[in-house]
Short mmCIF file of C-alpha atoms (C1' of nucleotides) in Angstrom, two decimals:
data_model
loop_
_atom_site.label_atom_id
_atom_site.label_comp_id
_atom_site.label_asym_id
_atom_site.label_seq_id
_atom_site.Cartn_x
_atom_site.Cartn_y
_atom_site.Cartn_z
CA MET A 1 44.93 -5.50 -52.93
CA GLY A 2 44.18 -6.10 -49.70
CA GLU A 3 40.67 -7.02 -48.21
CA PRO A 4 38.00 -4.30 -47.61
CA ILE A 5 37.33 -3.23 -44.15
CA VAL A 6 33.83 -3.73 -43.95
CA ALA A 7 31.00 -0.87 -42.45
CA ALA A 8 30.34 -3.96 -39.04
CA TRP A 9 34.35 -4.13 -38.94
CA LEU A 10 34.04 -0.40 -38.00
CA SER A 11 30.85 -0.93 -35.83
CA ARG A 12 32.58 -0.79 -32.63
CA SER A 13 33.78 2.05 -30.46
CA SER A 14 36.42 4.32 -32.29
CA LEU A 15 38.81 3.55 -28.87
CA ASP A 16 39.03 0.22 -30.60
CA VAL A 17 39.05 0.86 -33.99
CA ALA A 18 41.57 3.11 -33.89
CA PRO A 19 44.35 0.98 -33.05
CA GLU A 20 43.66 -1.74 -34.92
CA LEU A 21 43.54 0.67 -38.15
CA ILE A 22 47.47 1.49 -37.41
CA GLY A 23 49.06 -0.79 -40.74
CA CYS A 24 45.88 -0.74 -42.67
CA THR A 25 45.82 0.95 -45.54
CA LEU A 26 43.76 3.82 -46.98
CA VAL A 27 42.88 4.24 -50.99
CA ARG A 28 41.55 6.92 -52.93
CA ARG A 29 41.16 6.81 -56.30
CA PHE A 30 40.04 8.99 -58.92
CA ALA A 31 37.53 9.29 -61.60
CA SER A 32 39.93 7.92 -64.29
CA GLY A 33 40.51 4.99 -62.12
CA GLU A 34 44.23 6.19 -60.86
CA GLU A 35 44.84 4.65 -57.16
CA LEU A 36 46.87 6.39 -54.48
CA ARG A 37 47.69 3.89 -50.93
CA GLY A 38 49.14 4.82 -47.91
CA MET A 39 49.74 2.91 -44.77
CA ILE A 40 48.50 4.06 -41.54
CA VAL A 41 50.98 5.31 -39.30
CA GLU A 42 48.80 7.15 -36.74
CA THR A 43 45.42 7.75 -35.19
CA GLU A 44 43.45 9.33 -32.73
CA ALA A 45 40.42 8.50 -31.59
CA TYR A 46 37.06 10.94 -30.64
CA THR A 47 33.70 10.29 -29.27
CA VAL A 48 30.82 10.59 -27.11
CA ASN A 49 31.11 12.96 -23.70
CA ASP A 50 34.26 13.76 -25.51
CA PRO A 51 34.72 17.14 -25.47
CA ALA A 52 37.26 17.46 -27.93
CA CYS A 53 34.81 16.05 -30.58
CA HIS A 54 32.91 17.51 -33.03
CA ALA A 55 29.78 16.02 -32.10
CA TYR A 56 29.82 16.66 -28.35
CA ARG A 57 27.68 19.65 -28.10
CA ARG A 58 25.09 19.49 -30.69
CA ARG A 59 24.03 17.84 -34.38
CA THR A 60 24.72 20.04 -36.63
CA ALA A 61 25.20 19.97 -41.19
CA ARG A 62 29.29 19.80 -40.53
CA ASN A 63 29.08 16.69 -37.78
CA GLN A 64 25.97 14.75 -39.26
CA VAL A 65 27.61 11.97 -40.68
CA MET A 66 29.27 11.25 -37.07
CA PHE A 67 25.54 10.66 -36.22
CA GLY A 68 25.09 8.22 -38.62
CA PRO A 69 26.21 4.17 -38.83
CA ALA A 70 30.21 3.37 -39.20
CA GLY A 71 31.60 3.21 -42.65
CA PHE A 72 31.25 7.18 -44.28
CA SER A 73 33.43 9.72 -44.17
CA TYR A 74 33.66 12.54 -41.98
CA ILE A 75 35.63 15.37 -43.63
CA TYR A 76 35.92 19.21 -42.35
CA LYS A 77 37.61 22.12 -43.40
CA ILE A 78 40.29 23.16 -40.70
CA TYR A 79 42.41 26.26 -39.87
CA GLY A 80 41.12 27.31 -43.78
CA MET A 81 43.40 26.07 -45.62
CA TYR A 82 43.62 21.99 -44.40
CA HIS A 83 40.74 18.90 -44.38
CA CYS A 84 40.89 16.41 -42.40
CA PHE A 85 40.07 13.19 -42.39
CA ASN A 86 38.26 10.32 -40.09
CA VAL A 87 36.17 7.28 -40.59
CA VAL A 88 32.90 6.94 -38.43
CA THR A 89 32.88 4.27 -36.16
CA ASP A 90 30.27 2.34 -34.13
CA GLY A 91 26.72 1.70 -33.81
CA ASP A 92 24.11 4.31 -35.61
CA GLY A 93 22.57 7.43 -33.76
CA ILE A 94 26.89 7.09 -31.50
CA PRO A 95 28.72 9.92 -32.94
CA SER A 96 31.66 8.81 -33.05
CA ALA A 97 34.98 8.99 -35.03
CA VAL A 98 39.29 8.43 -36.06
CA LEU A 99 41.05 10.73 -37.37
CA ILE A 100 43.32 9.23 -39.73
CA ARG A 101 47.11 11.61 -39.01
CA ALA A 102 49.57 10.17 -41.29
CA LEU A 103 50.05 8.03 -43.63
CA GLN A 104 53.53 6.17 -44.71
CA VAL A 105 53.44 6.26 -49.03
CA ASP A 106 55.36 3.04 -50.71
CA HIS A 107 56.65 5.59 -53.30
CA SER A 108 57.10 2.50 -55.70
CA LEU A 109 53.46 2.19 -56.58
CA SER A 110 52.77 5.80 -57.29
CA THR A 111 52.48 6.69 -60.38
CA ALA A 112 53.46 9.34 -62.54
CA VAL A 113 50.54 11.23 -62.54
CA ALA A 114 50.36 11.44 -57.95
CA HIS A 115 54.13 12.49 -57.57
CA ILE A 116 53.37 15.48 -60.37
CA GLN A 117 50.26 17.00 -58.50
CA HIS A 118 51.54 16.79 -55.19
CA GLN A 119 54.47 18.67 -55.03
CA SER A 120 55.65 19.01 -52.05
CA PRO A 121 58.52 20.41 -49.67
CA ASP A 122 59.14 17.19 -47.57
CA LYS A 123 60.82 14.86 -48.32
CA PRO A 124 58.91 11.84 -49.78
CA HIS A 125 59.19 9.98 -46.51
CA ARG A 126 56.95 13.09 -44.88
CA VAL A 127 54.38 14.15 -48.26
CA ALA A 128 51.47 11.98 -45.76
CA ALA A 129 52.93 13.00 -42.42
CA GLY A 130 50.40 15.10 -41.04
CA PRO A 131 46.12 14.64 -40.76
CA GLY A 132 46.26 18.35 -43.38
CA LYS A 133 48.90 16.91 -45.44
CA LEU A 134 47.62 13.49 -46.53
CA CYS A 135 44.44 14.73 -47.57
CA ARG A 136 46.75 17.57 -49.48
CA TRP A 137 48.39 14.31 -51.36
CA MET A 138 45.70 12.74 -51.95
CA GLN A 139 43.46 15.33 -52.68
CA ILE A 140 40.16 14.97 -50.23
CA ASP A 141 38.35 17.73 -49.32
CA THR A 142 34.36 18.51 -47.94
CA SER A 143 33.05 17.59 -51.43
CA LEU A 144 34.06 13.95 -49.91
CA SER A 145 32.82 13.67 -46.60
CA SER A 146 29.62 10.97 -45.62
CA THR A 147 30.72 9.56 -48.54
CA PRO A 148 30.92 5.35 -47.92
CA LEU A 149 33.56 3.79 -48.25
CA VAL A 150 33.66 0.49 -49.68
CA PRO A 151 35.70 -0.86 -52.91
CA GLY A 152 34.87 1.38 -56.15
CA SER A 153 34.57 4.61 -54.03
CA PRO A 154 36.60 7.54 -54.02
CA LEU A 155 37.60 6.02 -50.38
CA TRP A 156 37.55 3.22 -48.86
CA LEU A 157 40.01 0.86 -46.50
CA GLU A 158 42.43 -2.56 -46.57
CA GLN A 159 42.81 -4.43 -44.01
CA ARG A 160 46.74 -5.25 -42.74
CA SER A 161 48.04 -7.30 -45.33
CA PRO A 162 49.49 -10.56 -43.97
CA ALA A 163 53.03 -9.56 -44.00
CA ILE A 164 52.19 -6.36 -42.01
CA GLN A 165 50.08 -8.29 -39.84
CA GLN A 166 53.11 -11.18 -38.72
CA ALA A 167 55.49 -7.53 -37.75
CA PHE A 168 52.64 -6.90 -35.65
CA ASP A 169 52.35 -10.26 -34.40
CA ASP A 170 56.58 -10.63 -33.72
CA GLY A 171 57.37 -7.23 -32.24
CA THR A 172 58.70 -5.79 -35.41
CA HIS A 173 55.84 -3.62 -35.31
CA THR A 174 55.28 -1.72 -31.88
CA LEU A 175 52.15 0.87 -31.67
CA VAL A 176 52.79 4.15 -28.74
CA GLN A 177 49.49 5.32 -26.83
CA THR A 178 49.42 8.69 -25.56
CA THR A 179 47.33 11.92 -25.90
CA ARG A 180 46.13 13.57 -28.68
CA ILE A 181 47.01 16.71 -30.13
CA GLY A 182 45.43 20.48 -31.47
CA ILE A 183 43.34 20.10 -28.85
CA SER A 184 42.36 22.95 -26.80
CA GLN A 185 39.65 20.01 -24.13
CA GLY A 186 40.36 16.07 -23.50
CA THR A 187 43.94 16.66 -23.78
CA GLU A 188 44.89 14.20 -20.86
CA LEU A 189 42.86 11.46 -22.75
CA PRO A 190 44.82 8.94 -24.55
CA TRP A 191 43.37 8.05 -27.02
CA ARG A 192 46.39 8.46 -30.09
CA TRP A 193 48.98 5.94 -31.53
CA TYR A 194 51.36 5.44 -33.36
CA LEU A 195 53.60 3.19 -35.47
CA ASN A 196 56.14 3.72 -33.87
CA GLU A 197 59.00 2.42 -36.46
CA SER A 198 57.60 4.90 -38.96
CA PRO A 199 59.57 8.01 -40.39
CA ALA A 200 55.94 9.32 -41.63
CA VAL A 201 54.32 10.25 -37.78
CA SER A 202 53.51 13.42 -37.93
CA ARG A 203 54.75 14.26 -34.30
CA ARG A 204 56.49 12.51 -31.29
"C1'" DC B 1 24.22 39.43 -37.95
"C1'" DT B 2 29.22 39.44 -35.39
"C1'" DT B 3 32.69 37.66 -33.74
"C1'" DC B 4 35.96 33.80 -32.20
"C1'" DC B 5 38.09 30.24 -33.43
"C1'" DG B 6 40.20 25.77 -34.69
"C1'" DA B 7 41.39 17.79 -34.77
"C1'" DT B 8 46.93 22.60 -38.87
"C1'" DT B 9 51.34 23.38 -41.52
"C1'" DG B 10 55.51 25.63 -42.33
"C1'" DA B 11 58.76 28.98 -41.85
"C1'" DA B 12 60.71 32.95 -38.55
"C1'" DT C 1 57.13 31.30 -31.72
"C1'" DC C 2 54.02 33.12 -34.55
"C1'" DA C 3 50.65 33.93 -39.12
"C1'" DA C 4 48.57 32.40 -42.79
"C1'" DT C 5 43.19 32.42 -43.72
"C1'" DC C 6 38.23 31.05 -43.80
"C1'" DG C 7 33.87 28.37 -42.93
"C1'" DG C 8 31.04 26.28 -39.22
"C1'" DA C 9 29.60 27.23 -34.36
"C1'" DA C 10 28.19 30.27 -30.68
"C1'" DG C 11 26.96 34.49 -28.67
"C1'" DG C 12 23.73 38.96 -28.65
#
DNA sequence: CTTCCGATTGAA
DNA sequence: TCAATCGGAAGG
């Protein structure tokens, strides 16, 4: 277990938070007490005055949580069959979020039940290599939207471990910054980041 | 109300 | 390259 990420740390521009979330851990906790973990290896930032942001046009029932304070989940259904998980960032009244696009899973930490529940055609290291895939693997759906990201909740975040931070510091881990995927507006904005050394990045 | 289409994925 | 599949958002 790492140090929990608190709302204050997320209360900054999504453009600052998104790259810093790489190497951090997303934790999914079930009512049974079972937990699934994955290291974040790919993120995208969405912010104000960003035509690709769901909150660009107006406040709606779906995107309202993005208008509130940082530290909550924003989860939506896409293409009628997948879900996407976001972390709400920045101050109250500033709609912005970071889309978590891929997790690197350490299968030695996964429990037997978790293995049974995720039947995926992919190789094990790719089970969470994409925003829709990570939600499928962690069993995340819209019922978990607007959840506070704090320990003991169904979802929370943990800071980079000392070992991971060291890997960034000594250059073993490097970040790639590029343009976002799957959008039709704001395509020129370089607001996607991924861990170059990870095999779990959705797309390069 | 009706129409359109998407912050995706996996198969052809 | 393209279909699956459906809820939210836009348009009339």
